Coordinates of N, CA, C and O in Angstrom, one line a residue:
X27 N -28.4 7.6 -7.9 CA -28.7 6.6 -8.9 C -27.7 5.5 -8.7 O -26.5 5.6 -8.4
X28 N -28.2 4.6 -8.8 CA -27.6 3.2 -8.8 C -26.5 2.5 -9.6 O -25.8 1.5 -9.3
X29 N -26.6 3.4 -10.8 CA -25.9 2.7 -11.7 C -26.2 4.2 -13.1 O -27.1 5.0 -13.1
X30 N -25.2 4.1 -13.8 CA -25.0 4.9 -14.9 C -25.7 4.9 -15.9 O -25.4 5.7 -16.7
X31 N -26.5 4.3 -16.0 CA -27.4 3.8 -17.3 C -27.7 4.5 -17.8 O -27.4 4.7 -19.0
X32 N -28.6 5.6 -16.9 CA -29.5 6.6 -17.4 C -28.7 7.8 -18.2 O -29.3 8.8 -18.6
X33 N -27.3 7.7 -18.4 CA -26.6 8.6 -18.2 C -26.3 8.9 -19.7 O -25.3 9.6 -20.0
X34 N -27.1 8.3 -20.7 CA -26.6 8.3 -21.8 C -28.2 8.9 -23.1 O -29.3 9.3 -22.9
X35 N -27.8 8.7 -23.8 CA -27.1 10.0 -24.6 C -27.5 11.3 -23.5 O -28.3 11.7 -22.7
X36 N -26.4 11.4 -24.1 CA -26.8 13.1 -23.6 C -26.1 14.3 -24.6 O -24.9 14.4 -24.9
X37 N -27.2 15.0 -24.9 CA -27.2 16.2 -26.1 C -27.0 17.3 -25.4 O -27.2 17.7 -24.3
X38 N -26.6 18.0 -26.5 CA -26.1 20.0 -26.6 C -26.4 20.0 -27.7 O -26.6 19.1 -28.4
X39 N -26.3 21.5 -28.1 CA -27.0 22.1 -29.3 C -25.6 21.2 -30.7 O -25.8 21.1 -31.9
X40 N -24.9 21.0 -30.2 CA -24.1 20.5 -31.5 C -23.5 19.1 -31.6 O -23.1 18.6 -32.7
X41 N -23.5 18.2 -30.1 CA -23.3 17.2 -29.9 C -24.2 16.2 -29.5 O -25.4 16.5 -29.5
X42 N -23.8 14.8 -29.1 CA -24.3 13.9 -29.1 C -23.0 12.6 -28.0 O -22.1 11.9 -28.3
X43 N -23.5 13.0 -26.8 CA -22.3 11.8 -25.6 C -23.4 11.0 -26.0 O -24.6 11.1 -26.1
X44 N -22.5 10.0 -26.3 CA -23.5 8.4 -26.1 C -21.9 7.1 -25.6 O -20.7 7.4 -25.6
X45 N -22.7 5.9 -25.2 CA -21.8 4.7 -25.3 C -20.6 5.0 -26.1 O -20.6 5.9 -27.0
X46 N -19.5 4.3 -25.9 CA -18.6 3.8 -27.2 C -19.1 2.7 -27.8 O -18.8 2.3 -28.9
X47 N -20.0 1.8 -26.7 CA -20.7 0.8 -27.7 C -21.6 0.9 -28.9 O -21.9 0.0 -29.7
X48 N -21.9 2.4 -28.5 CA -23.0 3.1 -29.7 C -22.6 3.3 -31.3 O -23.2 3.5 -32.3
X49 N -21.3 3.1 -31.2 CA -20.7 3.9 -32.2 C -19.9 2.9 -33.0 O -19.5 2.0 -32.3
X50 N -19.6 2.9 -34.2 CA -19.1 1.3 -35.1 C -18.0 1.7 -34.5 O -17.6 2.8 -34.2
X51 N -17.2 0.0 -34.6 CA -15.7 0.2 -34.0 C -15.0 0.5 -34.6 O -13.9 0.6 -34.1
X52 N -15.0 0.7 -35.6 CA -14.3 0.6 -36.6 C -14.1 2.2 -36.8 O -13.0 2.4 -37.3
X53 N -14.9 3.3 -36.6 CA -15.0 4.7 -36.3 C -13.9 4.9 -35.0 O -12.8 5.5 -35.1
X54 N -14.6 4.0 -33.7 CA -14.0 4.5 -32.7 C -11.9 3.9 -32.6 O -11.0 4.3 -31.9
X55 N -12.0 3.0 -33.8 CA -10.4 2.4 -33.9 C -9.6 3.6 -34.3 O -8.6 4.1 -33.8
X56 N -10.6 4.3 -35.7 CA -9.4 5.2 -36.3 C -9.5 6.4 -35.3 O -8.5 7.1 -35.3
X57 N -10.5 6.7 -34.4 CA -10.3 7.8 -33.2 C -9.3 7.7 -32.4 O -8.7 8.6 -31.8
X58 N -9.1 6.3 -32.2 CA -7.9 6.2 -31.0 C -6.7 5.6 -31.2 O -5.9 5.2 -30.4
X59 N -6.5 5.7 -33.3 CA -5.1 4.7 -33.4 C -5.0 3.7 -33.3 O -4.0 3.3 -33.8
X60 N -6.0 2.8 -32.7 CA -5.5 1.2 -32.2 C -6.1 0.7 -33.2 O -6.9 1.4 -33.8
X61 N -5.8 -0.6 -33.7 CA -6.5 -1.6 -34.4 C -7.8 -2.0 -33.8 O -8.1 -1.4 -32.7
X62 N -8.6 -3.0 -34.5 CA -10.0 -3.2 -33.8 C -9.7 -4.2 -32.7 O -10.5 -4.1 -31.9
X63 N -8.8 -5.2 -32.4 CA -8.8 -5.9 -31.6 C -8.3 -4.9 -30.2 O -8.9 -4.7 -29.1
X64 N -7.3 -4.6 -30.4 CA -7.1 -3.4 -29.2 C -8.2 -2.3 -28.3 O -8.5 -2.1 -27.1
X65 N -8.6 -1.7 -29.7 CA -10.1 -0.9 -29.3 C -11.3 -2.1 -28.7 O -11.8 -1.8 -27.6
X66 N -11.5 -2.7 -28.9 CA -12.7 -3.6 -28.7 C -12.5 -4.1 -27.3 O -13.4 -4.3 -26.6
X67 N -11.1 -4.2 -26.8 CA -11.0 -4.3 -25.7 C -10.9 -3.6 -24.6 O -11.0 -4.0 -23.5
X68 N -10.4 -2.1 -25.1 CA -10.6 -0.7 -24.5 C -11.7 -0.5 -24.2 O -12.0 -0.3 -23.1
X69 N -12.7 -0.5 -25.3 CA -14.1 -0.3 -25.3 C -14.9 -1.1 -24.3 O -15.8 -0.5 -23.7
X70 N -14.6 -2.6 -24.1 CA -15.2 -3.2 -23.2 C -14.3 -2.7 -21.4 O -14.8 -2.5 -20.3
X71 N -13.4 -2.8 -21.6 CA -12.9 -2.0 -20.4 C -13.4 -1.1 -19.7 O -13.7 -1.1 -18.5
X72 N -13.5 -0.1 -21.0 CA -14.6 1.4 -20.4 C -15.5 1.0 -20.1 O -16.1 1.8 -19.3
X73 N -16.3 0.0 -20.3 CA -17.9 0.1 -20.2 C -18.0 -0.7 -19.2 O -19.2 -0.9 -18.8
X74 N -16.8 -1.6 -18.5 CA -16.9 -2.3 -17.2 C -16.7 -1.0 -16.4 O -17.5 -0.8 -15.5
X75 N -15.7 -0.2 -16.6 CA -15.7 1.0 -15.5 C -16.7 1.8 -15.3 O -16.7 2.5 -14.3
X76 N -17.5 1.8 -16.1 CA -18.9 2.5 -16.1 C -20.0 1.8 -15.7 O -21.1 2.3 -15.5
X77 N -19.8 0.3 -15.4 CA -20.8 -0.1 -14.8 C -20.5 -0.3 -13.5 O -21.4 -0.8 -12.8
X78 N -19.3 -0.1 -13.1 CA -18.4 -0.9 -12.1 C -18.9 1.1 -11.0 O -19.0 1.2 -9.8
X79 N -19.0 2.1 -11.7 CA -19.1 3.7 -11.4 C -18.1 3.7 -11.3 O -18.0 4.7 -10.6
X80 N -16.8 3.4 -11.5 CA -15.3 4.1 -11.1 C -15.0 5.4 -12.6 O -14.2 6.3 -12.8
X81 N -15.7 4.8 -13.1 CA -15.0 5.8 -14.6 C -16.6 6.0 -15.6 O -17.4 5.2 -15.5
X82 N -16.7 7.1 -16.3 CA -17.9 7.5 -17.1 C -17.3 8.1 -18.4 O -16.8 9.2 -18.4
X83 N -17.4 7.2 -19.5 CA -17.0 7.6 -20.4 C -17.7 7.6 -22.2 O -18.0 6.7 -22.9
X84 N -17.7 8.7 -22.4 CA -18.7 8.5 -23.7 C -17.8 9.3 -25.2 O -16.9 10.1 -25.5
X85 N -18.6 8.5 -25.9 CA -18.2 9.3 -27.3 C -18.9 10.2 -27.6 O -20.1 10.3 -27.4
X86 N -18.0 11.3 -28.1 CA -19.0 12.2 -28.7 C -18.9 12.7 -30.2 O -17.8 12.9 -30.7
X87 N -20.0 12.9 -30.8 CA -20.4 12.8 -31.9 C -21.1 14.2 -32.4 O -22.0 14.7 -31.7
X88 N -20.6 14.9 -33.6 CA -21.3 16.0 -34.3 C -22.7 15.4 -34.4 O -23.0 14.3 -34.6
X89 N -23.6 16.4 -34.2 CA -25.4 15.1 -34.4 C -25.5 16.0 -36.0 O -26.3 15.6 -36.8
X90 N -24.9 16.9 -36.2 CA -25.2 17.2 -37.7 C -24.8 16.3 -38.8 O -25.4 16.2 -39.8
X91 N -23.4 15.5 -38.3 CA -22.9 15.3 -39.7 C -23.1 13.3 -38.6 O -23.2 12.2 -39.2
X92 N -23.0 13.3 -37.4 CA -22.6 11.8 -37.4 C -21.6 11.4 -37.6 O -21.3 10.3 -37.9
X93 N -20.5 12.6 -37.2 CA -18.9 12.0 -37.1 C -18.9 11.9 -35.7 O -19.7 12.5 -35.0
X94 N -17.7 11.0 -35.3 CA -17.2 10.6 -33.7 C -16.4 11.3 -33.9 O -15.7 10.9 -34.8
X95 N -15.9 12.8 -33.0 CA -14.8 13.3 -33.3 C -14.1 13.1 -31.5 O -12.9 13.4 -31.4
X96 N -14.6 12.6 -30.6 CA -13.8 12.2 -28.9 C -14.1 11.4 -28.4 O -14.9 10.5 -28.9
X97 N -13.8 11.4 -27.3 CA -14.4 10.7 -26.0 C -13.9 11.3 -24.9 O -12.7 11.7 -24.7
X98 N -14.6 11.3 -24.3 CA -14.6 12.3 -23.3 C -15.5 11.4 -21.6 O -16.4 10.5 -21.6
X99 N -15.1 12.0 -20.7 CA -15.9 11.8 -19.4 C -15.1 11.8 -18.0 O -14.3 12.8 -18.0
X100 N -15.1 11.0 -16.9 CA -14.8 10.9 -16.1 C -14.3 9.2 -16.0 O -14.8 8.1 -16.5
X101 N -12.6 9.6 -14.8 CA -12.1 8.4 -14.9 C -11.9 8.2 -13.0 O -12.7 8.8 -12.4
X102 N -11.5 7.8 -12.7 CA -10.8 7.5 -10.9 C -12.0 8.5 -10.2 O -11.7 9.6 -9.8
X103 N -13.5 7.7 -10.1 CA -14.1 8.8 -9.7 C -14.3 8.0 -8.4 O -14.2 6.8 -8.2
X104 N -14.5 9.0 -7.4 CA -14.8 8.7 -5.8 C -16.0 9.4 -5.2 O -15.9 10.3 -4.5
X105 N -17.0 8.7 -5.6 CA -18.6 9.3 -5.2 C -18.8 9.6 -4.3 O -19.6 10.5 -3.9
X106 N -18.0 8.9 -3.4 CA -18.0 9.4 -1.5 C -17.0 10.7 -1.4 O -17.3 11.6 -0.7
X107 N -16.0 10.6 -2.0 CA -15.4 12.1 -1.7 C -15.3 12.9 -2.7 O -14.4 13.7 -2.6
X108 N -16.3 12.9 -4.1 CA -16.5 13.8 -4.6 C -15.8 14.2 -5.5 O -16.1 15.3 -6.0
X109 N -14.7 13.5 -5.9 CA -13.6 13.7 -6.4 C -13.5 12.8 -7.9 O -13.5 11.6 -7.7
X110 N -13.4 13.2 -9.1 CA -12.6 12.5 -10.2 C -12.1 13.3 -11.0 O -12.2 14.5 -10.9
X111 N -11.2 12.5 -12.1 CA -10.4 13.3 -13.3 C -11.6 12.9 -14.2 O -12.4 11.9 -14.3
X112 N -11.4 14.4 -14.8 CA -12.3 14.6 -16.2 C -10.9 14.4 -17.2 O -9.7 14.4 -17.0
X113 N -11.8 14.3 -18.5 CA -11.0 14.4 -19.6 C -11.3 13.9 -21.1 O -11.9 12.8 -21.3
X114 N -10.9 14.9 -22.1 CA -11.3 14.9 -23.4 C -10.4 14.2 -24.4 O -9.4 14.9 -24.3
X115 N -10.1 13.5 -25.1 CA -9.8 13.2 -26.1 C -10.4 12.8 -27.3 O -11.4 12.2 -27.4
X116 N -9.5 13.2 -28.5 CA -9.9 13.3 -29.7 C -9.8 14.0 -30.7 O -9.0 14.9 -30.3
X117 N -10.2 14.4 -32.2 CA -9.6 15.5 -32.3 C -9.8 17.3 -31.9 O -10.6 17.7 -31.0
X118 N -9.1 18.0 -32.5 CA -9.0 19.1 -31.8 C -10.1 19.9 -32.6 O -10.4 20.0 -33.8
X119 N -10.5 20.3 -31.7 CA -11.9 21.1 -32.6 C -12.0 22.8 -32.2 O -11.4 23.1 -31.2
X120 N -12.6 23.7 -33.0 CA -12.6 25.1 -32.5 C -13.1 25.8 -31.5 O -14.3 25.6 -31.4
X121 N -12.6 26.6 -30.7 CA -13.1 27.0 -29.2 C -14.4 26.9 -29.3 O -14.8 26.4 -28.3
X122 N -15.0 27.1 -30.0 CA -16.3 27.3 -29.4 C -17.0 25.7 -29.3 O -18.1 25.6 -28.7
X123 N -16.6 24.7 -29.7 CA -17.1 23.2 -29.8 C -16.1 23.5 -28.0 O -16.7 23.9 -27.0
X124 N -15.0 23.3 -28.0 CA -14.2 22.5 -27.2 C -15.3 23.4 -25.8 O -15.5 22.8 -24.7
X125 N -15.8 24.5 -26.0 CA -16.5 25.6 -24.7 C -17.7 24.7 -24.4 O -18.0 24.4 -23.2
X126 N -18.5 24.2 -25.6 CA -19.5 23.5 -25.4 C -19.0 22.0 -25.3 O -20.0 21.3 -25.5
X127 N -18.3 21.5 -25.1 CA -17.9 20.0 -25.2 C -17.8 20.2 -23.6 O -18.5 19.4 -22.9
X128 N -16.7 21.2 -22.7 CA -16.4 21.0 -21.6 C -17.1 21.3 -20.6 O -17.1 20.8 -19.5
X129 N -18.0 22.5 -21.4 CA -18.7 23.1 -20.0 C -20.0 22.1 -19.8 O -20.7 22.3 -18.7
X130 N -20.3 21.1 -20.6 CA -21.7 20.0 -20.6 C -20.6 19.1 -19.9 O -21.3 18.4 -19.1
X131 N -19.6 18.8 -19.7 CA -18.9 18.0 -19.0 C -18.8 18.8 -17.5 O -19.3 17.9 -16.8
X132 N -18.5 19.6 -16.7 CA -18.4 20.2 -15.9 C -19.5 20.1 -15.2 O -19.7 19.6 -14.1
X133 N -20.3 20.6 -16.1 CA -21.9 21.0 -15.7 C -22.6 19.5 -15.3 O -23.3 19.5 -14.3
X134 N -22.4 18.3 -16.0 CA -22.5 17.4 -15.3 C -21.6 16.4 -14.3 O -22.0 15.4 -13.7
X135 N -20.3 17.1 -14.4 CA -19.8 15.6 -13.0 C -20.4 17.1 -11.9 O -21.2 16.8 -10.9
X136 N -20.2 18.1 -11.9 CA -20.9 19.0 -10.7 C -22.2 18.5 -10.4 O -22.3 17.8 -9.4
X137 N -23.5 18.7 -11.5 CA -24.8 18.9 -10.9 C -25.3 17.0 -10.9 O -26.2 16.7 -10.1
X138 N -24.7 16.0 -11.9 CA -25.3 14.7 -11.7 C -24.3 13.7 -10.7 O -24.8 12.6 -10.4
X139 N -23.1 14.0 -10.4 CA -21.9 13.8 -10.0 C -22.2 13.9 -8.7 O -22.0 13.0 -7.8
X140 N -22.6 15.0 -8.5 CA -21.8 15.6 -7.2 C -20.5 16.3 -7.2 O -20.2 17.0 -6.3
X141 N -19.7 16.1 -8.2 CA -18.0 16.0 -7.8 C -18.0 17.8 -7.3 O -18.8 18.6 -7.7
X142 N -17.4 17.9 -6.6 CA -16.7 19.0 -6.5 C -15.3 19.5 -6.4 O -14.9 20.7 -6.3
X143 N -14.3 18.3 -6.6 CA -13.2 18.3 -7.4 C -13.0 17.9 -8.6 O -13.4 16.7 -8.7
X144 N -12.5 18.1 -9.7 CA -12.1 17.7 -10.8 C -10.8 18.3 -11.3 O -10.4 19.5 -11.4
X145 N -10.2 17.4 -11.6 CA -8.7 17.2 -12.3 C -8.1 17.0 -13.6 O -7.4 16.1 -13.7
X146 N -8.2 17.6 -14.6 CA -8.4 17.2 -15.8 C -7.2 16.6 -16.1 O -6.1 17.2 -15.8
X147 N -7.2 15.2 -16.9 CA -6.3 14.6 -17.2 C -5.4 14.7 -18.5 O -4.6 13.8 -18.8
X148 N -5.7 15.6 -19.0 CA -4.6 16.0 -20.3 C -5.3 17.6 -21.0 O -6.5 17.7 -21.4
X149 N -4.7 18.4 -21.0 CA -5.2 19.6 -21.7 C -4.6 19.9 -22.8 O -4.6 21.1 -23.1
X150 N -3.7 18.7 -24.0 CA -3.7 18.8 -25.4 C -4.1 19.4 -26.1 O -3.7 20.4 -26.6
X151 N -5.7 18.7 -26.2 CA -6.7 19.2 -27.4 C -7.4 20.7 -27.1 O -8.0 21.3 -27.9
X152 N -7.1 21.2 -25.5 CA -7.9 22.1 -25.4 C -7.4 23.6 -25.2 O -6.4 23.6 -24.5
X153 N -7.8 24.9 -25.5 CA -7.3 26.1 -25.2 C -7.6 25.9 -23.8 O -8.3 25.1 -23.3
X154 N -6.5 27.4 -23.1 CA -6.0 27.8 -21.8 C -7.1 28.6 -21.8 O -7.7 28.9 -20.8
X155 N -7.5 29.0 -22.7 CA -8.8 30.3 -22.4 C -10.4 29.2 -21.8 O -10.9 29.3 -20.8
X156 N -10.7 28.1 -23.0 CA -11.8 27.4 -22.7 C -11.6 26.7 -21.1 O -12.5 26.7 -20.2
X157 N -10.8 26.4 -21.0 CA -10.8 25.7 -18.9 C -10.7 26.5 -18.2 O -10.8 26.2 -17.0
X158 N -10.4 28.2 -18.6 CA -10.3 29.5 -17.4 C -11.7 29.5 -17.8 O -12.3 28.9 -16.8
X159 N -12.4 29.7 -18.4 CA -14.0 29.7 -18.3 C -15.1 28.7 -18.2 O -16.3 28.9 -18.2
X160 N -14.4 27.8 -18.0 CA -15.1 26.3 -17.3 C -14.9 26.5 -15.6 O -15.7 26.0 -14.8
X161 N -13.7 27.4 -15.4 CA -13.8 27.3 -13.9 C -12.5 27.0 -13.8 O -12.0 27.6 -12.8
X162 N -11.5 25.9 -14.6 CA -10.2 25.3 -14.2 C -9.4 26.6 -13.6 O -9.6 27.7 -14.0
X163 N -8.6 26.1 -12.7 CA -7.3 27.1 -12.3 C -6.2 26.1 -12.6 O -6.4 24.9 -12.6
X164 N -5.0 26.6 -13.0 CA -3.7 25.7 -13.5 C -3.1 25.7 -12.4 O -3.1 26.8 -11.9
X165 N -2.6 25.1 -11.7 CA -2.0 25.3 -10.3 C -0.4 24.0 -10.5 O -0.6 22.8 -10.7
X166 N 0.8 24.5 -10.5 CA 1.6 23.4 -10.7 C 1.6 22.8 -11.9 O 1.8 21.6 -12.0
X167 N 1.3 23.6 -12.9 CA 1.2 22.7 -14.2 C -0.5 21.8 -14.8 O -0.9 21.5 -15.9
X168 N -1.1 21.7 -13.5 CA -2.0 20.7 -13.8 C -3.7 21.7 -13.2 O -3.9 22.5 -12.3
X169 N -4.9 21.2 -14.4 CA -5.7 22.0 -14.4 C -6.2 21.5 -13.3 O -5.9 20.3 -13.1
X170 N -7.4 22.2 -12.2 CA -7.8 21.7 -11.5 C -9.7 22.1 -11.6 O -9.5 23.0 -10.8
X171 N -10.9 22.1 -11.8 CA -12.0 22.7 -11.1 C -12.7 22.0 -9.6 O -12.9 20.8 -9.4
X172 N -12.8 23.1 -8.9 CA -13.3 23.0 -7.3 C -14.5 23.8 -7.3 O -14.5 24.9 -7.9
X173 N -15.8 23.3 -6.7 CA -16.8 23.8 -6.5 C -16.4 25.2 -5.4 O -15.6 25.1 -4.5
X174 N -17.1 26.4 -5.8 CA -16.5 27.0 -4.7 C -17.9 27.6 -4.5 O -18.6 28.0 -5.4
X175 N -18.5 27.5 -3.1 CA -19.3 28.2 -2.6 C -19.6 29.7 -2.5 O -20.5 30.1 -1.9

């Protein structure tokens, strides 16, 4: 694919990845702390890296209730070698969201990606148990998943 476009929304039985342009800014401000002029410029940032393919980044949203509780995706990606950091932020939600939040992230930089490296860029919000069952190994402190044959 040429370009990321098609890459959006994308649903699971409890969520909703879409744009950050999808979503009032004013939602995605108090998500990330910044004021609106800050965010608005983050927001357009992200969505130049997403058009640019270096970075894929979406909000995600309860589709029950229509809250923005992350954002989540891929950042420093390298389509030729396969390689980017994943990563979630936002708030902290109960294993069984964060299992289904990561493994639809996995499952797509693997099967739409290609990637068969991934590096996750902060594991705050998430249990040690949910990234051992995504596949992550901690190696040095830092989580890692590798396609393994």
């Amino acid at each position: 694919m040429s370009s990321f476009e098609g890459y959006h929304p994308l649903l699971t039985p409890l969520f909703r990845f879409d744009w950050l342009t999808q979503f009032k800014l004013k939602n995605v401000a108090d998500l990330t702390t910044n004021d609106l002029g800050a965010t608005a410029d983050w927001v357009n940032a992200t969505m130049h890296d997403t058009m640019d393919r270096s970075a894929l980044t979406w909000g995600i949203e309860r589709r029950r209730t229509h809250k923005l509780i992350a954002w989540g995706g891929f950042s420093d990606l390298d389509l030729t070698a396969h390689t980017g950091k994943i990563g979630f932020n936002g708030k902290r939600v109960p294993v069984n969201e964060q299992q289904e939040i990561v493994d639809r992230l996995v499952h797509f930089g693997h099967e739409e990606l290609q990637l068969t490296d991934m590096t996750l860029t902060s594991a705050g919000k998430l249990d040690d148990a949910v990234l051992a069952a995504a596949g992550f190994v901690q190696t040095d402190g830092q989580w890692r998943w590798t396609f393994r044959r």
